[in-house]
Tab-separated table of C-alpha atoms and ligand atoms in Angstrom:
chain	number	residue	atom	x	y	z
A	274	UNK	CA	-85.085	-89.490	-51.653
A	275	UNK	CA	-81.979	-89.528	-53.761
A	276	UNK	CA	-81.082	-86.268	-55.426
A	277	UNK	CA	-80.909	-86.920	-59.093
A	278	UNK	CA	-80.191	-84.313	-61.710
A	279	UNK	CA	-83.380	-83.548	-63.580
A	280	UNK	CA	-83.276	-83.324	-67.315
A	281	UNK	CA	-83.951	-79.612	-67.305
A	282	UNK	CA	-81.415	-78.848	-64.541
A	283	UNK	CA	-78.855	-76.205	-65.515
A	284	UNK	CA	-75.566	-77.712	-66.583
A	285	UNK	CA	-72.271	-76.750	-64.932
A	286	UNK	CA	-69.371	-75.753	-67.135
A	287	UNK	CA	-68.246	-78.619	-69.355
A	288	UNK	CA	-64.951	-78.708	-67.448
A	289	UNK	CA	-66.630	-79.093	-64.092
A	290	UNK	CA	-69.015	-81.652	-65.510
A	291	UNK	CA	-66.055	-83.810	-66.498
A	292	UNK	CA	-64.679	-83.886	-62.932
A	293	UNK	CA	-65.536	-86.503	-60.341
A	294	UNK	CA	-66.377	-85.156	-56.882
A	295	UNK	CA	-63.346	-85.193	-54.584
A	296	UNK	CA	-64.196	-87.843	-52.040
A	297	UNK	CA	-63.126	-85.997	-48.957
A	298	UNK	CA	-62.950	-88.835	-46.502
A	299	UNK	CA	-62.137	-87.199	-43.219
A	300	UNK	CA	-62.163	-89.006	-39.917
A	301	UNK	CA	-63.804	-86.059	-38.127
A	302	UNK	CA	-67.271	-87.624	-38.170
A	303	UNK	CA	-65.999	-90.932	-36.843
A	304	UNK	CA	-63.982	-89.187	-34.146
A	305	UNK	CA	-67.002	-87.138	-33.059
A	306	UNK	CA	-69.242	-90.189	-32.810
A	307	UNK	CA	-66.668	-92.470	-31.187
A	308	UNK	CA	-67.702	-93.964	-27.891
A	309	UNK	CA	-65.491	-93.666	-24.884
A	310	UNK	CA	-62.303	-95.582	-25.147
A	311	UNK	CA	-58.951	-94.921	-26.680
A	312	UNK	CA	-58.278	-91.269	-27.458
A	313	UNK	CA	-58.285	-90.773	-31.234
A	314	UNK	CA	-55.023	-90.459	-33.129
A	315	UNK	CA	-55.921	-88.346	-36.150
A	316	UNK	CA	-53.115	-89.068	-38.598
A	317	UNK	CA	-54.960	-88.860	-41.906
A	318	UNK	CA	-54.687	-85.271	-43.177
A	319	UNK	CA	-51.161	-84.209	-42.244
A	320	UNK	CA	-52.381	-81.522	-39.891
A	321	UNK	CA	-50.313	-80.761	-36.835
A	322	UNK	CA	-51.228	-83.256	-34.110
A	323	UNK	CA	-51.063	-80.677	-31.327
A	324	UNK	CA	-52.984	-77.448	-30.740
A	325	UNK	CA	-51.213	-74.094	-31.025
A	326	UNK	CA	-49.813	-72.567	-27.815
A	327	UNK	CA	-52.333	-70.843	-25.459
A	328	UNK	CA	-51.238	-67.397	-26.627
A	329	UNK	CA	-52.920	-68.063	-29.959
A	330	UNK	CA	-56.252	-68.979	-28.341
A	331	UNK	CA	-55.758	-65.904	-26.147
A	332	UNK	CA	-55.365	-63.666	-29.196
A	333	UNK	CA	-58.554	-65.128	-30.703
A	334	UNK	CA	-60.441	-64.591	-27.426
A	335	UNK	CA	-59.260	-60.993	-27.151
A	336	UNK	CA	-60.403	-60.470	-30.680
A	337	UNK	CA	-63.825	-61.949	-29.911
A	338	UNK	CA	-64.108	-59.764	-26.830
A	339	UNK	CA	-64.099	-56.648	-28.851
A	340	UNK	CA	-60.989	-55.372	-30.602
A	341	UNK	CA	-62.846	-55.787	-33.835
A	342	UNK	CA	-66.589	-56.412	-33.708
A	343	UNK	CA	-67.844	-59.477	-35.533
A	344	UNK	CA	-70.221	-57.393	-37.626
A	345	UNK	CA	-67.305	-55.790	-39.485
A	346	UNK	CA	-65.471	-57.323	-42.420
A	347	UNK	CA	-61.857	-58.381	-41.828
A	348	UNK	CA	-58.892	-56.188	-42.741
A	349	UNK	CA	-59.093	-56.522	-46.507
A	350	UNK	CA	-55.358	-56.352	-47.068
A	351	UNK	CA	-54.406	-58.541	-44.079
A	352	UNK	CA	-51.813	-55.881	-43.356
A	353	UNK	CA	-50.702	-57.009	-39.896
A	354	UNK	CA	-50.345	-60.587	-41.071
A	355	UNK	CA	-48.453	-59.642	-44.230
A	356	UNK	CA	-46.057	-57.553	-42.188
A	357	UNK	CA	-45.432	-60.441	-39.808
A	358	UNK	CA	-44.985	-62.733	-42.820
A	359	UNK	CA	-42.544	-60.325	-44.449
A	360	UNK	CA	-40.292	-60.805	-41.415
A	361	UNK	CA	-40.730	-64.546	-41.533
A	362	UNK	CA	-40.041	-65.023	-45.259
A	363	UNK	CA	-37.625	-62.168	-45.897
A	364	UNK	CA	-39.595	-60.536	-48.711
A	365	UNK	CA	-41.470	-57.191	-48.701
A	366	UNK	CA	-45.168	-57.251	-47.651
A	367	UNK	CA	-46.325	-56.372	-51.174
A	368	UNK	CA	-44.726	-59.571	-52.486
A	369	UNK	CA	-47.082	-61.567	-50.268
A	370	UNK	CA	-50.745	-62.346	-50.857
A	371	UNK	CA	-52.716	-63.958	-48.034
A	372	UNK	CA	-55.353	-66.486	-49.102
A	373	UNK	CA	-58.030	-68.780	-47.703
A	374	UNK	CA	-55.658	-71.680	-47.124
A	375	UNK	CA	-52.997	-72.385	-49.706
A	376	UNK	CA	-55.782	-74.060	-51.674
A	377	UNK	CA	-57.128	-70.525	-52.073
A	378	UNK	CA	-53.790	-69.493	-53.579
A	379	UNK	CA	-53.689	-72.465	-55.979
A	380	UNK	CA	-57.260	-71.848	-57.105
A	381	UNK	CA	-56.589	-68.137	-57.616
A	382	UNK	CA	-53.438	-68.854	-59.636
A	383	UNK	CA	-55.357	-71.218	-61.912
A	384	UNK	CA	-58.274	-68.849	-62.404
A	385	UNK	CA	-55.946	-65.945	-63.137
A	386	UNK	CA	-53.575	-67.662	-65.532
A	387	UNK	CA	-55.448	-70.479	-67.255
A	388	UNK	CA	-57.715	-70.515	-70.257
A	389	UNK	CA	-59.508	-73.519	-71.778
A	390	UNK	CA	-57.056	-75.619	-73.741
A	391	UNK	CA	-53.962	-74.407	-71.884
A	392	UNK	CA	-51.427	-77.017	-70.921
A	393	UNK	CA	-50.524	-77.541	-67.285
A	394	UNK	CA	-47.756	-79.865	-66.164
A	395	UNK	CA	-47.514	-81.512	-62.759
A	396	UNK	CA	-45.348	-84.221	-61.359
A	397	UNK	CA	-47.144	-87.475	-60.580
A	398	UNK	CA	-48.474	-88.459	-58.132
A	399	UNK	CA	-49.122	-85.146	-56.490
A	400	UNK	CA	-51.624	-83.036	-54.589
A	401	UNK	CA	-54.990	-83.730	-56.197
A	402	UNK	CA	-56.690	-80.450	-55.431
A	403	UNK	CA	-54.344	-78.501	-57.665
A	404	UNK	CA	-55.248	-80.745	-60.587
A	405	UNK	CA	-58.952	-80.139	-59.928
A	406	UNK	CA	-58.464	-76.356	-59.931
A	407	UNK	CA	-56.537	-76.539	-63.204
A	408	UNK	CA	-59.059	-78.825	-64.901
A	409	UNK	CA	-61.954	-76.654	-63.749
A	410	UNK	CA	-60.414	-73.856	-65.834
A	411	UNK	CA	-60.427	-76.106	-68.896
A	412	UNK	CA	-56.691	-76.794	-68.826
A	413	UNK	CA	-55.233	-80.043	-70.098
A	414	UNK	CA	-53.158	-81.538	-67.328
A	415	UNK	CA	-50.041	-83.427	-68.271
A	416	UNK	CA	-48.847	-85.659	-65.472
A	417	UNK	CA	-45.093	-86.114	-65.653
A	418	UNK	CA	-44.447	-89.588	-64.360
A	419	UNK	CA	-41.077	-91.064	-63.422
A	420	UNK	CA	-40.587	-94.787	-63.383
A	421	UNK	CA	-39.629	-94.349	-59.745
A	422	UNK	CA	-42.106	-91.855	-58.320
A	423	UNK	CA	-39.741	-91.244	-55.391
A	424	UNK	CA	-37.060	-89.765	-57.631
A	425	UNK	CA	-36.830	-86.052	-58.381
A	426	UNK	CA	-38.807	-85.139	-61.513
A	427	UNK	CA	-36.652	-82.295	-62.797
A	428	UNK	CA	-35.053	-84.145	-65.724
A	429	UNK	CA	-38.417	-85.508	-66.851
A	430	UNK	CA	-39.956	-82.050	-66.659
A	431	UNK	CA	-37.117	-80.569	-68.707
A	432	UNK	CA	-37.421	-83.335	-71.267
A	433	UNK	CA	-41.174	-83.839	-71.518
A	434	UNK	CA	-42.956	-80.569	-70.844
A	435	UNK	CA	-43.827	-78.303	-73.749
A	436	UNK	CA	-42.191	-74.863	-73.751
A	437	UNK	CA	-45.716	-73.487	-74.134
A	438	UNK	CA	-47.032	-75.066	-70.933
A	439	UNK	CA	-48.881	-72.290	-69.164
A	440	UNK	CA	-48.284	-73.554	-65.647
A	441	UNK	CA	-45.848	-76.036	-64.121
A	442	UNK	CA	-46.774	-77.226	-60.633
A	443	UNK	CA	-44.225	-78.815	-58.321
A	444	UNK	CA	-45.034	-79.575	-54.688
A	445	UNK	CA	-41.884	-79.749	-52.578
A	446	UNK	CA	-41.893	-81.721	-50.334
A	447	UNK	CA	-44.428	-83.413	-52.561
A	448	UNK	CA	-47.624	-84.947	-51.236
A	449	UNK	CA	-47.995	-87.955	-51.214
A	450	UNK	CA	-44.390	-88.978	-52.023
A	451	UNK	CA	-42.471	-86.548	-49.785
A	452	UNK	CA	-39.956	-85.880	-52.558
A	453	UNK	CA	-38.114	-82.559	-52.318
A	454	UNK	CA	-37.206	-80.704	-55.507
A	455	UNK	CA	-33.998	-78.793	-54.712
A	456	UNK	CA	-33.808	-75.042	-55.177
A	457	UNK	CA	-31.213	-75.444	-57.937
A	458	UNK	CA	-33.707	-77.584	-59.864
A	459	UNK	CA	-36.469	-75.024	-59.412
A	460	UNK	CA	-34.096	-72.418	-60.846
A	461	UNK	CA	-33.397	-74.650	-63.858
A	462	UNK	CA	-37.106	-75.139	-64.468
A	463	UNK	CA	-37.826	-71.400	-64.195
A	464	UNK	CA	-35.034	-70.690	-66.641
A	465	UNK	CA	-35.989	-73.428	-69.112
A	466	UNK	CA	-39.665	-72.397	-69.227
A	467	UNK	CA	-39.730	-68.598	-69.354
A	468	UNK	CA	-43.281	-68.642	-70.773
A	469	UNK	CA	-44.632	-70.800	-67.938
A	470	UNK	CA	-45.752	-69.835	-64.490
A	471	UNK	CA	-43.830	-72.131	-62.142
A	472	UNK	CA	-45.740	-72.852	-58.930
A	473	UNK	CA	-43.805	-74.436	-56.086
A	474	UNK	CA	-46.167	-75.662	-53.364
A	475	UNK	CA	-44.258	-75.559	-50.087
A	476	UNK	CA	-47.048	-76.687	-47.749
A	477	UNK	CA	-44.502	-78.810	-45.812
A	478	UNK	CA	-41.538	-76.463	-46.109
A	479	UNK	CA	-40.963	-76.042	-42.384
A	480	UNK	CA	-40.433	-79.774	-41.883
A	481	UNK	CA	-37.833	-80.021	-44.640
A	482	UNK	CA	-36.233	-76.630	-44.058
A	483	UNK	CA	-35.775	-76.428	-47.842
A	484	UNK	CA	-37.308	-73.579	-49.787
A	485	UNK	CA	-37.031	-71.793	-53.109
A	486	UNK	CA	-38.200	-68.486	-51.613
A	487	UNK	CA	-34.862	-66.795	-52.286
A	488	UNK	CA	-35.444	-67.372	-56.026
A	489	UNK	CA	-38.636	-65.311	-56.095
A	490	UNK	CA	-36.846	-61.973	-56.729
A	491	UNK	CA	-34.677	-63.655	-59.347
A	492	UNK	CA	-37.358	-65.227	-61.561
A	493	UNK	CA	-40.321	-63.356	-62.948
A	494	UNK	CA	-42.246	-66.583	-63.467
A	495	UNK	CA	-41.987	-68.129	-59.984
A	496	UNK	CA	-44.695	-68.329	-57.311
A	497	UNK	CA	-44.429	-70.131	-54.004
A	498	UNK	CA	-47.455	-71.191	-51.974
A	499	UNK	CA	-47.383	-71.910	-48.240
A	500	UNK	CA	-49.868	-72.721	-45.492
A	501	UNK	CA	-50.679	-72.337	-41.808
A	502	UNK	CA	-52.457	-75.708	-41.862
A	503	UNK	CA	-49.506	-78.011	-41.333
A	504	UNK	CA	-46.710	-77.154	-38.881
A	505	UNK	CA	-48.439	-74.012	-37.594
A	506	UNK	CA	-51.324	-75.933	-35.985
A	507	UNK	CA	-54.204	-73.752	-37.206
A	508	UNK	CA	-55.745	-75.752	-40.066
A	509	UNK	CA	-59.231	-74.986	-38.703
A	510	UNK	CA	-59.088	-71.287	-39.564
A	511	UNK	CA	-57.880	-71.656	-43.178
A	512	UNK	CA	-54.960	-69.355	-43.831
A	513	UNK	CA	-52.330	-69.679	-46.537
A	514	UNK	CA	-50.242	-67.278	-48.589
A	515	UNK	CA	-48.198	-66.967	-51.705
A	516	UNK	CA	-44.914	-65.296	-52.544
A	517	UNK	CA	-44.427	-63.679	-55.932
A	518	UNK	CA	-43.106	-60.519	-57.526
A	519	UNK	CA	-45.375	-57.488	-57.538
A	520	UNK	CA	-46.203	-57.971	-61.229
A	521	UNK	CA	-47.788	-61.347	-60.522
A	522	UNK	CA	-49.417	-60.097	-57.307
A	523	UNK	CA	-50.916	-57.214	-59.278
A	524	UNK	CA	-52.600	-59.621	-61.701
A	525	UNK	CA	-53.765	-61.945	-58.929
A	526	UNK	CA	-55.355	-59.093	-57.039
A	527	UNK	CA	-57.788	-58.524	-59.896
A	528	UNK	CA	-59.551	-61.779	-58.967
A	529	UNK	CA	-58.542	-62.205	-55.339
A	530	UNK	CA	-61.462	-61.789	-52.995
A	531	UNK	CA	-60.054	-59.647	-50.180
A	532	UNK	CA	-62.828	-60.766	-47.821
A	533	UNK	CA	-61.894	-64.414	-48.189
A	534	UNK	CA	-59.405	-64.525	-45.331
A	535	UNK	CA	-61.544	-64.190	-42.253
A	536	UNK	CA	-60.597	-61.985	-39.328
A	537	UNK	CA	-60.111	-64.837	-36.850
A	538	UNK	CA	-57.751	-66.528	-39.279
A	539	UNK	CA	-55.723	-63.337	-39.613
A	540	UNK	CA	-55.502	-62.912	-35.839
A	541	UNK	CA	-54.517	-66.548	-35.278
A	542	UNK	CA	-51.900	-66.584	-38.048
A	543	UNK	CA	-50.349	-63.312	-36.880
A	544	UNK	CA	-50.171	-64.671	-33.328
A	545	UNK	CA	-48.679	-68.064	-34.248
A	546	UNK	CA	-45.942	-66.415	-36.296
A	547	UNK	CA	-44.636	-64.908	-33.071
A	548	UNK	CA	-44.263	-68.386	-31.538
A	549	UNK	CA	-40.952	-69.289	-33.053
A	550	UNK	CA	-39.904	-71.568	-30.235
A	551	UNK	CA	-43.146	-73.539	-30.394
A	552	UNK	CA	-42.740	-74.042	-34.119
A	553	UNK	CA	-39.101	-75.008	-34.026
A	554	UNK	CA	-39.549	-77.453	-31.219
A	555	UNK	CA	-42.577	-79.071	-32.861
A	556	UNK	CA	-40.722	-79.459	-36.167
A	557	UNK	CA	-37.770	-80.984	-34.359
A	558	UNK	CA	-39.977	-83.330	-32.394
A	559	UNK	CA	-41.719	-84.476	-35.588
A	560	UNK	CA	-38.357	-85.159	-37.221
A	561	UNK	CA	-37.194	-87.280	-34.289
A	562	UNK	CA	-40.525	-89.054	-33.893
A	563	UNK	CA	-40.610	-89.774	-37.627
A	564	UNK	CA	-37.297	-91.589	-37.573
A	565	UNK	CA	-38.238	-93.607	-34.460
A	566	UNK	CA	-41.549	-94.523	-36.058
A	567	UNK	CA	-39.807	-95.675	-39.233
A	568	UNK	CA	-37.385	-97.857	-37.250
A	569	UNK	CA	-40.156	-99.311	-35.113
A	570	UNK	CA	-42.234	-100.204	-38.173
A	571	UNK	CA	-39.239	-101.698	-39.971
A	572	UNK	CA	-38.414	-103.763	-36.913
A	573	UNK	CA	-41.879	-105.257	-37.286
A	574	UNK	CA	-41.249	-106.244	-40.894
A	575	UNK	CA	-42.972	-103.339	-42.635
A	576	UNK	CA	-41.824	-101.658	-45.833
A	577	UNK	CA	-41.629	-98.003	-44.860
A	578	UNK	CA	-40.565	-94.795	-46.526
A	579	UNK	CA	-39.569	-91.796	-44.535
A	580	UNK	CA	-40.013	-88.315	-45.989
A	581	UNK	CA	-38.811	-84.800	-45.283
A	582	UNK	CA	-42.376	-83.853	-44.369
A	583	UNK	CA	-44.605	-84.767	-41.425
A	584	UNK	CA	-45.689	-88.093	-42.833
A	585	UNK	CA	-44.342	-91.525	-43.649
A	586	UNK	CA	-45.526	-94.113	-46.152
A	587	UNK	CA	-46.168	-97.800	-45.660
A	588	UNK	CA	-46.406	-100.204	-48.581
A	589	UNK	CA	-48.714	-103.033	-47.703
A	590	UNK	CA	-50.120	-106.203	-49.207
A	591	UNK	CA	-53.504	-105.238	-47.834
A	592	UNK	CA	-53.773	-101.499	-47.265
A	593	UNK	CA	-57.541	-101.584	-46.721
A	594	UNK	CA	-57.303	-104.173	-43.966
A	595	UNK	CA	-54.594	-102.103	-42.283
A	596	UNK	CA	-56.618	-98.891	-42.357
A	597	UNK	CA	-59.658	-100.727	-41.023
A	598	UNK	CA	-57.738	-102.435	-38.262
A	599	UNK	CA	-56.283	-99.118	-37.151
A	600	UNK	CA	-59.734	-97.554	-37.104
A	601	UNK	CA	-60.849	-100.253	-34.694
A	602	UNK	CA	-58.326	-98.794	-32.219
A	603	UNK	CA	-59.216	-95.163	-33.031
A	604	UNK	CA	-56.245	-94.490	-35.287
A	605	UNK	CA	-57.028	-92.703	-38.543
A	606	UNK	CA	-54.552	-92.858	-41.434
A	607	UNK	CA	-54.956	-92.258	-45.151
A	608	UNK	CA	-55.253	-95.006	-47.717
A	609	UNK	CA	-53.497	-93.698	-50.831
A	610	UNK	CA	-53.327	-97.058	-52.569
A	611	UNK	CA	-55.830	-96.119	-55.269
A	612	UNK	CA	-53.596	-93.445	-56.749
A	613	UNK	CA	-52.183	-94.568	-60.097
A	614	UNK	CA	-48.634	-95.816	-59.643
A	615	UNK	CA	-48.979	-95.786	-55.878
A	616	UNK	CA	-50.677	-99.081	-55.124
A	617	UNK	CA	-50.239	-100.493	-51.654
A	618	UNK	CA	-49.391	-97.173	-50.047
A	619	UNK	CA	-50.881	-95.825	-46.848
A	620	UNK	CA	-49.860	-92.411	-45.542
A	621	UNK	CA	-49.419	-91.799	-41.836
A	622	UNK	CA	-49.084	-88.304	-40.387
A	623	UNK	CA	-46.278	-88.022	-37.871
A	624	UNK	CA	-47.001	-86.345	-34.553
A	625	UNK	CA	-45.199	-86.138	-31.251
A	626	UNK	CA	-42.901	-88.796	-29.816
A	627	UNK	CA	-45.553	-89.837	-27.285
A	628	UNK	CA	-48.246	-90.096	-29.950
A	629	UNK	CA	-46.049	-92.228	-32.188
A	630	UNK	CA	-45.163	-94.529	-29.281
A	631	UNK	CA	-48.865	-94.849	-28.588
A	632	UNK	CA	-49.406	-95.686	-32.266
A	633	UNK	CA	-46.820	-98.464	-32.141
A	634	UNK	CA	-48.425	-99.866	-28.956
A	635	UNK	CA	-51.795	-100.023	-30.673
A	636	UNK	CA	-50.264	-101.654	-33.745
A	637	UNK	CA	-48.552	-104.249	-31.536
A	638	UNK	CA	-51.878	-105.068	-29.961
A	639	UNK	CA	-53.412	-105.578	-33.405
A	640	UNK	CA	-50.484	-107.727	-34.557
A	641	UNK	CA	-51.278	-110.230	-31.795
A	642	UNK	CA	-54.467	-111.240	-33.583
A	643	UNK	CA	-53.531	-110.137	-37.137
A	644	UNK	CA	-49.876	-111.069	-37.578
A	645	UNK	CA	-49.816	-110.262	-41.309
A	646	UNK	CA	-51.072	-106.713	-40.899
A	647	UNK	CA	-47.782	-105.023	-41.812
A	648	UNK	CA	-46.772	-107.421	-44.530
A	649	UNK	CA	-45.538	-105.814	-47.771
A	650	UNK	CA	-46.835	-107.040	-51.151
A	651	UNK	CA	-45.352	-110.202	-52.767
A	652	UNK	CA	-43.631	-111.499	-49.732
B	32	PLP	C1	-52.245	-79.833	-47.207
B	32	PLP	C2	-51.784	-79.356	-48.514
B	32	PLP	C3	-52.244	-78.155	-49.054
B	32	PLP	C4	-53.471	-77.447	-48.520
B	32	PLP	O1	-53.282	-76.593	-47.559
B	32	PLP	P1	-54.370	-75.548	-47.061
B	32	PLP	O2	-53.521	-74.382	-46.791
B	32	PLP	O3	-54.964	-76.143	-45.848
B	32	PLP	O4	-55.368	-75.279	-48.138
B	32	PLP	C5	-51.666	-77.666	-50.213
B	32	PLP	N1	-50.710	-78.360	-50.839
B	32	PLP	C6	-50.263	-79.533	-50.375
B	32	PLP	C7	-49.187	-80.250	-51.117
B	32	PLP	C8	-50.811	-80.090	-49.214
B	32	PLP	O5	-50.410	-81.291	-48.802
């Protein structure tokens, strides 16, 4: 029987009521139920395409075998992890707050800073979850749109955003466009909007190598969010963090649930931070594989955009047919063509060189029977 809201059912907040459920189409179900055949290529959610090195699994196993019994809560301050992060980011441990994924950080920032009616500015298109968190707090979200969504939005932000905007959100590299907002631009935004909290979402920072972290001590209104879900290969255990001055961290801690970062996540994140060589070689491999993938797709007539993150974008006449065709050979990519101003675009996560060669082989096979598969619009 369908679940329908009854007339007397309690109503959620008016802000939540106005939202549409995020249709989280993940390929996990399809992958789990796939029959034998081609190994799946999961390229839809920008996770790392390889597992972390064995030492990380080892650390989790040691943990399970008794360092810290499962019946106890995790370390509430994530001290070991924050200390390891302090080394990694070059800021003191008390300038770091560990969260349940970087989504946890974005949600916490919204709940701490936003009141109904507040204005929030984001570039467009961008990471949809942030917009949901902001709207759930009753904020009015102003999407700053450039004619060319692949250009940097700084000038438009400076021109269009109200000086009273409570929060300005810039993902860099941005998802889904891959656009990087340079550190100098972040500094200009922080300076131009002293009343606004400027959030720079650096979920893909390691792939671009470009960060605004060194600005955090300089600007009282800057927060940077990061994640272990992308290049660090541990999306399953949900760990992220934010960087901000102790004044901001102090306010955030009033709402932060210290139990929200589970103990296994803390162990895994602390262990993976020690694996510098693994990380650097994966990032380098993704960069090389990305450029080969772009060339291979272009050679087949596709309109492709590379990015400074671990994904590329294809603009297609028929994005749905492409996604479906790839699924028939166990390749899962993300149709982003329904985003306003982004029609035709499909996002493909970049993995290792071997995986991307495999992808091209499968595409070639499909092209034999569907020669127009990669065709761009209006050709
Ligand atoms: C993937 C992604 C996140 C979410 O990361 P989690 O740490 O897994 O919550 C945040 N921001 C952007 C821009 C992303 O693409």
